[in-house]
Amino acid sequence: MDKVDAKKVTENCVDDLGTGCAFLFLESDCPDLLSAYKDPDRKFSLFKAIRLTLSDAAGGLDGYEILKLHDAEPRLGVEIKFVEAGACRRFLESYSSGAVQQLFTQHAGRVLPGAEDLALHTQLKAGDSSLDNFLHDQDRCLHHISLIKPDRLPDDEVCRLEELLRSLVFSDRSPCHPTQPPSCKQEAPCVPNNCFLFQGKVFDDRQLTPGDHQRFANNIGREWKKVGRALQKTCRALKSPAIENLAYEYEREGLYEQAYQLLSRFMQAEGKGARLGRLVAALEEVKLVGIAEIMLDLPPKE
């Protein structure tokens, strides 16, 4: 097949991903992630870090699923099935920018004992093709992923871990215990005017501080634009084309500075109205719950 025909095949394929698989390999010496996966006391915490990372990197919970965690000594392999090209593209963008590595390091440091100073090494493959070699060509990566068709349903162990994670999330978001009377379930938690609700808990809706500003810029990575678009719904200073202008103006300074300037614009424009509750609501809206938890400095859930 000549180069022109090959290009046409690739372009046709990426327009309609169907289903395809990628394999994300994770390796770290301290702690050893493969050992953590084999340890019953740490397995769930490790899985939670992986799940939060994928949710943040792919922009939510839809369009993909984990099929299996593999012992690929000395690495831990994560087999991911993609069913939407959009989710796959967002994941590839996050991976190529280093955001996946950064997000996993942050989440693991919060939920996995001993992972505070994690030094992570990653590899992304589709079959025998190492996608790290041509991450700059997203269509080519998507094409290779589309060629690897899943031949399994999610592993039983993955299903159990997913169910446990869902049950914990449901418990956190439910204001009442399931065994309580229906009348209690229907009552909304009482939230004072100076507070806001997040995952069924009430938090002080204070004005954003310099510490919040720096924490946001340190953790949001390339997802800052999504948060900006959520904030722009109630902030005229972020209306189009303000966000794209920030991206262009601070492109050379990198993601930290772009995110920092975004929140600076919001805080300067809104003054006392630039409050923590609005930022957390924006993060929830774009399904970056893990980052919202970091902003609220919530302790890891075991």
Short mmCIF file of C-alpha atoms in Angstrom, two decimals:
data_model
loop_
_atom_site.label_atom_id
_atom_site.label_comp_id
_atom_site.label_asym_id
_atom_site.label_seq_id
_atom_site.Cartn_x
_atom_site.Cartn_y
_atom_site.Cartn_z
CA MET A 1 0.00 0.00 0.00
CA ASP A 2 1.45 3.40 -0.98
CA LYS A 3 1.69 6.36 1.39
CA VAL A 4 -1.41 8.08 0.02
CA ASP A 5 -3.60 4.99 0.49
CA ALA A 6 -2.21 4.38 3.97
CA LYS A 7 -3.06 7.93 4.94
CA LYS A 8 -6.64 7.54 3.70
CA VAL A 9 -7.08 4.32 5.70
CA THR A 10 -5.81 6.03 8.84
CA GLU A 11 -8.07 9.05 8.41
CA ASN A 12 -11.14 6.85 7.83
CA CYS A 13 -10.32 4.76 10.88
CA VAL A 14 -9.91 7.63 13.34
CA ASP A 15 -13.25 9.09 12.31
CA ASP A 16 -14.95 5.90 13.52
CA LEU A 17 -12.95 4.27 16.31
CA GLY A 18 -15.52 1.57 17.11
CA THR A 19 -13.69 -0.23 19.90
CA GLY A 20 -9.99 -0.58 20.46
CA CYS A 21 -7.51 -1.34 23.22
CA ALA A 22 -4.42 0.28 24.64
CA PHE A 23 -2.07 -1.00 27.33
CA LEU A 24 -0.72 1.45 29.91
CA PHE A 25 2.32 0.14 31.77
CA LEU A 26 3.23 1.67 35.15
CA GLU A 27 6.49 1.14 37.01
CA SER A 28 7.94 2.59 40.19
CA ASP A 29 10.55 1.41 42.66
CA CYS A 30 9.18 3.08 45.78
CA PRO A 31 6.59 1.82 46.24
CA ASP A 32 6.74 -1.06 43.81
CA LEU A 33 3.38 -0.78 42.05
CA LEU A 34 3.31 -4.43 41.05
CA SER A 35 3.84 -5.45 44.68
CA ALA A 36 1.11 -3.03 45.74
CA TYR A 37 -1.25 -4.66 43.22
CA LYS A 38 -0.49 -8.10 44.69
CA ASP A 39 -1.01 -6.86 48.26
CA PRO A 40 -4.69 -7.28 49.35
CA ASP A 41 -4.33 -4.33 51.74
CA ARG A 42 -3.11 -1.95 49.03
CA LYS A 43 -4.79 -3.25 45.88
CA PHE A 44 -7.95 -1.16 46.18
CA SER A 45 -6.04 2.06 46.92
CA LEU A 46 -3.90 1.47 43.83
CA PHE A 47 -6.97 0.77 41.70
CA LYS A 48 -8.62 3.95 42.98
CA ALA A 49 -5.56 5.99 41.95
CA ILE A 50 -5.69 4.44 38.47
CA ARG A 51 -9.44 5.05 38.13
CA LEU A 52 -9.21 8.68 39.26
CA THR A 53 -6.33 9.24 36.85
CA LEU A 54 -8.26 7.85 33.88
CA SER A 55 -11.36 9.85 34.80
CA ASP A 56 -9.40 13.10 34.92
CA ALA A 57 -7.34 12.31 31.81
CA ALA A 58 -10.24 11.20 29.60
CA GLY A 59 -12.63 13.87 30.84
CA GLY A 60 -15.09 11.70 32.75
CA LEU A 61 -16.27 8.15 33.26
CA ASP A 62 -17.65 7.43 29.79
CA GLY A 63 -16.08 6.19 26.56
CA TYR A 64 -13.68 3.64 28.05
CA GLU A 65 -13.35 0.90 30.65
CA ILE A 66 -10.61 -1.05 32.38
CA LEU A 67 -10.58 -4.67 31.26
CA LYS A 68 -7.76 -6.11 33.35
CA LEU A 69 -4.72 -5.34 35.48
CA HIS A 70 -1.74 -7.40 34.29
CA ASP A 71 1.38 -8.68 36.01
CA ALA A 72 3.98 -7.53 33.47
CA GLU A 73 6.97 -7.81 35.79
CA PRO A 74 8.49 -5.46 36.79
CA ARG A 75 5.61 -3.32 35.54
CA LEU A 76 1.89 -3.20 36.24
CA GLY A 77 -0.15 -3.29 33.03
CA VAL A 78 -3.58 -1.66 32.68
CA GLU A 79 -5.65 -2.89 29.72
CA ILE A 80 -8.05 -0.14 28.63
CA LYS A 81 -10.87 -0.54 26.12
CA PHE A 82 -11.94 2.64 24.32
CA VAL A 83 -15.37 2.86 22.74
CA GLU A 84 -15.39 6.59 21.89
CA ALA A 85 -12.81 8.40 19.79
CA GLY A 86 -13.32 11.56 21.86
CA ALA A 87 -12.39 9.87 25.13
CA CYS A 88 -9.41 8.21 23.46
CA ARG A 89 -8.20 11.50 22.02
CA ARG A 90 -8.47 13.25 25.39
CA PHE A 91 -6.52 10.44 27.02
CA LEU A 92 -3.80 10.60 24.35
CA GLU A 93 -3.55 14.38 24.75
CA SER A 94 -3.18 14.00 28.51
CA TYR A 95 -0.61 11.23 28.15
CA SER A 96 1.52 13.04 25.56
CA SER A 97 1.58 16.21 27.69
CA GLY A 98 2.66 14.30 30.80
CA ALA A 99 -0.66 14.97 32.54
CA VAL A 100 -1.46 11.26 32.99
CA GLN A 101 1.85 10.71 34.75
CA GLN A 102 1.32 13.81 36.87
CA LEU A 103 -2.25 12.91 37.78
CA PHE A 104 -1.36 9.35 38.76
CA THR A 105 1.52 10.57 40.92
CA GLN A 106 -0.82 13.02 42.68
CA HIS A 107 -3.64 10.53 43.25
CA ALA A 108 -1.31 7.72 44.33
CA GLY A 109 0.41 10.09 46.76
CA ARG A 110 -2.97 10.76 48.38
CA VAL A 111 -4.46 7.27 48.58
CA LEU A 112 -1.57 4.78 48.42
CA PRO A 113 0.61 4.51 51.55
CA GLY A 114 4.27 5.24 50.88
CA ALA A 115 3.64 6.84 47.46
CA GLU A 116 4.22 10.46 48.48
CA ASP A 117 7.54 10.61 46.56
CA LEU A 118 6.56 8.28 43.72
CA ALA A 119 8.96 8.24 40.75
CA LEU A 120 6.79 6.92 37.91
CA HIS A 121 7.84 5.43 34.57
CA THR A 122 5.20 4.72 31.93
CA GLN A 123 4.80 3.11 28.53
CA LEU A 124 1.76 3.12 26.26
CA LYS A 125 1.28 0.33 23.72
CA ALA A 126 -1.30 -0.98 21.28
CA GLY A 127 -0.38 -4.57 20.50
CA ASP A 128 3.31 -4.60 19.52
CA SER A 129 3.31 -0.88 18.69
CA SER A 130 4.85 1.46 21.24
CA LEU A 131 2.72 4.61 20.99
CA ASP A 132 5.37 6.61 22.88
CA ASN A 133 7.37 6.65 19.63
CA PHE A 134 4.81 8.74 17.73
CA LEU A 135 2.65 10.53 20.30
CA HIS A 136 2.89 13.69 18.19
CA ASP A 137 0.73 11.95 15.56
CA GLN A 138 -2.56 11.43 17.40
CA ASP A 139 -4.38 10.01 14.37
CA ARG A 140 -1.71 7.36 13.97
CA CYS A 141 -1.99 6.41 17.65
CA LEU A 142 -5.76 6.20 17.35
CA HIS A 143 -5.41 4.02 14.27
CA HIS A 144 -3.17 1.51 16.09
CA ILE A 145 -5.53 1.43 19.08
CA SER A 146 -8.50 0.77 16.79
CA LEU A 147 -6.71 -2.27 15.34
CA ILE A 148 -6.52 -4.01 18.75
CA LYS A 149 -10.01 -5.38 19.32
CA PRO A 150 -10.90 -6.50 22.87
CA ASP A 151 -11.29 -10.24 23.24
CA ARG A 152 -12.50 -10.25 26.85
CA LEU A 153 -15.06 -8.78 29.20
CA PRO A 154 -13.80 -6.89 32.25
CA ASP A 155 -11.91 -9.22 34.57
CA ASP A 156 -13.82 -10.45 37.64
CA GLU A 157 -11.33 -8.76 39.93
CA VAL A 158 -11.74 -5.44 38.11
CA CYS A 159 -15.52 -5.78 38.41
CA ARG A 160 -15.23 -6.30 42.17
CA LEU A 161 -12.95 -3.27 42.55
CA GLU A 162 -15.25 -1.13 40.41
CA GLU A 163 -18.26 -2.18 42.48
CA LEU A 164 -16.43 -1.36 45.72
CA LEU A 165 -15.45 2.05 44.37
CA ARG A 166 -19.02 2.77 43.24
CA SER A 167 -20.39 1.76 46.64
CA LEU A 168 -18.01 4.16 48.38
CA VAL A 169 -18.93 7.01 46.04
CA PHE A 170 -22.64 6.31 46.57
CA SER A 171 -22.13 6.27 50.31
CA ASP A 172 -20.28 9.60 50.19
CA ARG A 173 -22.98 11.25 48.06
CA SER A 174 -25.98 9.87 49.97
CA PRO A 175 -27.20 12.17 52.80
CA CYS A 176 -28.88 9.24 54.53
CA HIS A 177 -28.13 5.58 55.09
CA PRO A 178 -30.10 3.23 52.78
CA THR A 179 -31.77 1.53 55.76
CA GLN A 180 -33.33 4.80 56.94
CA PRO A 181 -36.96 5.66 56.17
CA PRO A 182 -37.82 7.00 52.69
CA SER A 183 -38.88 10.35 54.15
CA CYS A 184 -35.29 10.94 55.27
CA LYS A 185 -33.92 10.16 51.81
CA GLN A 186 -36.07 12.87 50.29
CA GLU A 187 -34.81 15.60 52.62
CA ALA A 188 -31.97 17.73 51.28
CA PRO A 189 -29.12 18.51 53.69
CA CYS A 190 -29.43 21.93 55.30
CA VAL A 191 -26.76 24.16 53.73
CA PRO A 192 -26.14 27.62 55.24
CA ASN A 193 -25.82 30.58 52.86
CA ASN A 194 -22.06 30.83 53.44
CA CYS A 195 -21.45 27.13 52.68
CA PHE A 196 -21.71 24.70 49.76
CA LEU A 197 -22.32 20.98 49.33
CA PHE A 198 -19.79 18.54 47.87
CA GLN A 199 -20.26 14.74 47.92
CA GLY A 200 -22.93 15.02 50.61
CA LYS A 201 -20.76 17.13 52.94
CA VAL A 202 -20.99 20.82 53.80
CA PHE A 203 -17.95 23.06 53.29
CA ASP A 204 -17.27 26.71 54.12
CA ASP A 205 -17.70 28.79 50.95
CA ARG A 206 -14.78 31.12 51.57
CA GLN A 207 -13.02 33.46 49.20
CA LEU A 208 -10.21 31.88 47.16
CA THR A 209 -6.77 32.35 48.71
CA PRO A 210 -3.25 32.51 47.21
CA GLY A 211 -2.80 28.95 48.47
CA ASP A 212 -5.87 27.82 46.52
CA HIS A 213 -4.51 29.65 43.48
CA GLN A 214 -1.19 27.82 43.59
CA ARG A 215 -2.76 24.43 44.36
CA PHE A 216 -5.07 24.74 41.36
CA ALA A 217 -2.22 25.65 39.01
CA ASN A 218 -0.04 22.83 40.35
CA ASN A 219 -2.65 20.12 39.89
CA ILE A 220 -4.99 20.93 37.00
CA GLY A 221 -2.56 20.31 34.10
CA ARG A 222 -3.94 20.59 30.58
CA GLU A 223 -7.54 20.38 31.84
CA TRP A 224 -7.47 24.07 32.81
CA LYS A 225 -9.37 25.06 29.67
CA LYS A 226 -12.31 22.83 30.61
CA VAL A 227 -12.54 24.49 34.01
CA GLY A 228 -12.28 27.90 32.37
CA ARG A 229 -15.22 27.12 30.07
CA ALA A 230 -17.28 26.06 33.08
CA LEU A 231 -16.38 29.23 34.98
CA GLN A 232 -17.08 31.48 31.98
CA LYS A 233 -20.81 30.72 32.28
CA THR A 234 -20.94 33.05 35.29
CA CYS A 235 -17.81 35.17 34.70
CA ARG A 236 -17.84 37.70 31.87
CA ALA A 237 -14.06 38.14 32.05
CA LEU A 238 -13.62 34.57 30.79
CA LYS A 239 -16.04 34.83 27.87
CA SER A 240 -14.73 33.92 24.41
CA PRO A 241 -12.02 34.49 23.25
CA ALA A 242 -10.41 35.10 26.67
CA ILE A 243 -9.47 31.46 27.32
CA GLU A 244 -7.86 30.90 23.93
CA ASN A 245 -6.02 34.21 24.29
CA LEU A 246 -4.58 33.03 27.62
CA ALA A 247 -3.51 29.75 26.02
CA TYR A 248 -1.73 31.60 23.20
CA GLU A 249 -0.18 34.31 25.37
CA TYR A 250 1.31 31.93 27.94
CA GLU A 251 2.01 28.93 25.70
CA ARG A 252 5.77 29.17 26.16
CA GLU A 253 5.49 29.37 29.95
CA GLY A 254 3.61 26.05 30.07
CA LEU A 255 0.48 24.59 31.66
CA TYR A 256 1.18 25.83 35.19
CA GLU A 257 1.32 29.45 34.10
CA GLN A 258 -1.72 29.10 31.81
CA ALA A 259 -3.77 27.67 34.69
CA TYR A 260 -2.40 30.29 37.10
CA GLN A 261 -3.36 33.14 34.78
CA LEU A 262 -6.83 31.67 34.24
CA LEU A 263 -7.60 31.72 37.95
CA SER A 264 -5.95 35.15 38.26
CA ARG A 265 -8.35 36.52 35.67
CA PHE A 266 -11.30 34.94 37.52
CA MET A 267 -10.22 36.23 40.94
CA GLN A 268 -9.48 39.75 39.71
CA ALA A 269 -12.77 40.04 37.83
CA GLU A 270 -15.01 38.53 40.51
CA GLY A 271 -13.33 39.99 43.61
CA LYS A 272 -15.10 38.74 46.73
CA GLY A 273 -17.31 36.62 44.47
CA ALA A 274 -14.35 34.41 43.51
CA ARG A 275 -15.20 31.73 46.00
CA LEU A 276 -14.14 28.15 46.57
CA GLY A 277 -17.65 26.81 45.97
CA ARG A 278 -17.73 28.19 42.42
CA LEU A 279 -14.39 26.59 41.57
CA VAL A 280 -15.39 23.22 43.06
CA ALA A 281 -18.71 23.34 41.17
CA ALA A 282 -16.82 23.99 37.92
CA LEU A 283 -14.52 21.03 38.61
CA GLU A 284 -17.52 18.79 39.31
CA GLU A 285 -19.23 19.98 36.12
CA VAL A 286 -16.29 18.80 33.97
CA LYS A 287 -15.97 15.58 36.00
CA LEU A 288 -12.64 16.44 37.64
CA VAL A 289 -13.76 15.24 41.06
CA GLY A 290 -10.25 14.15 41.99
CA ILE A 291 -8.96 17.69 41.56
CA ALA A 292 -11.91 19.04 43.56
CA GLU A 293 -10.93 16.72 46.41
CA ILE A 294 -7.37 18.07 46.24
CA MET A 295 -8.66 21.66 46.36
CA LEU A 296 -10.66 20.79 49.47
CA ASP A 297 -7.68 18.96 50.99
CA LEU A 298 -9.80 15.91 51.70
CA PRO A 299 -8.02 12.97 53.34
CA PRO A 300 -7.66 9.78 51.28
CA LYS A 301 -10.60 7.40 51.56
CA GLU A 302 -9.58 3.88 52.54
#
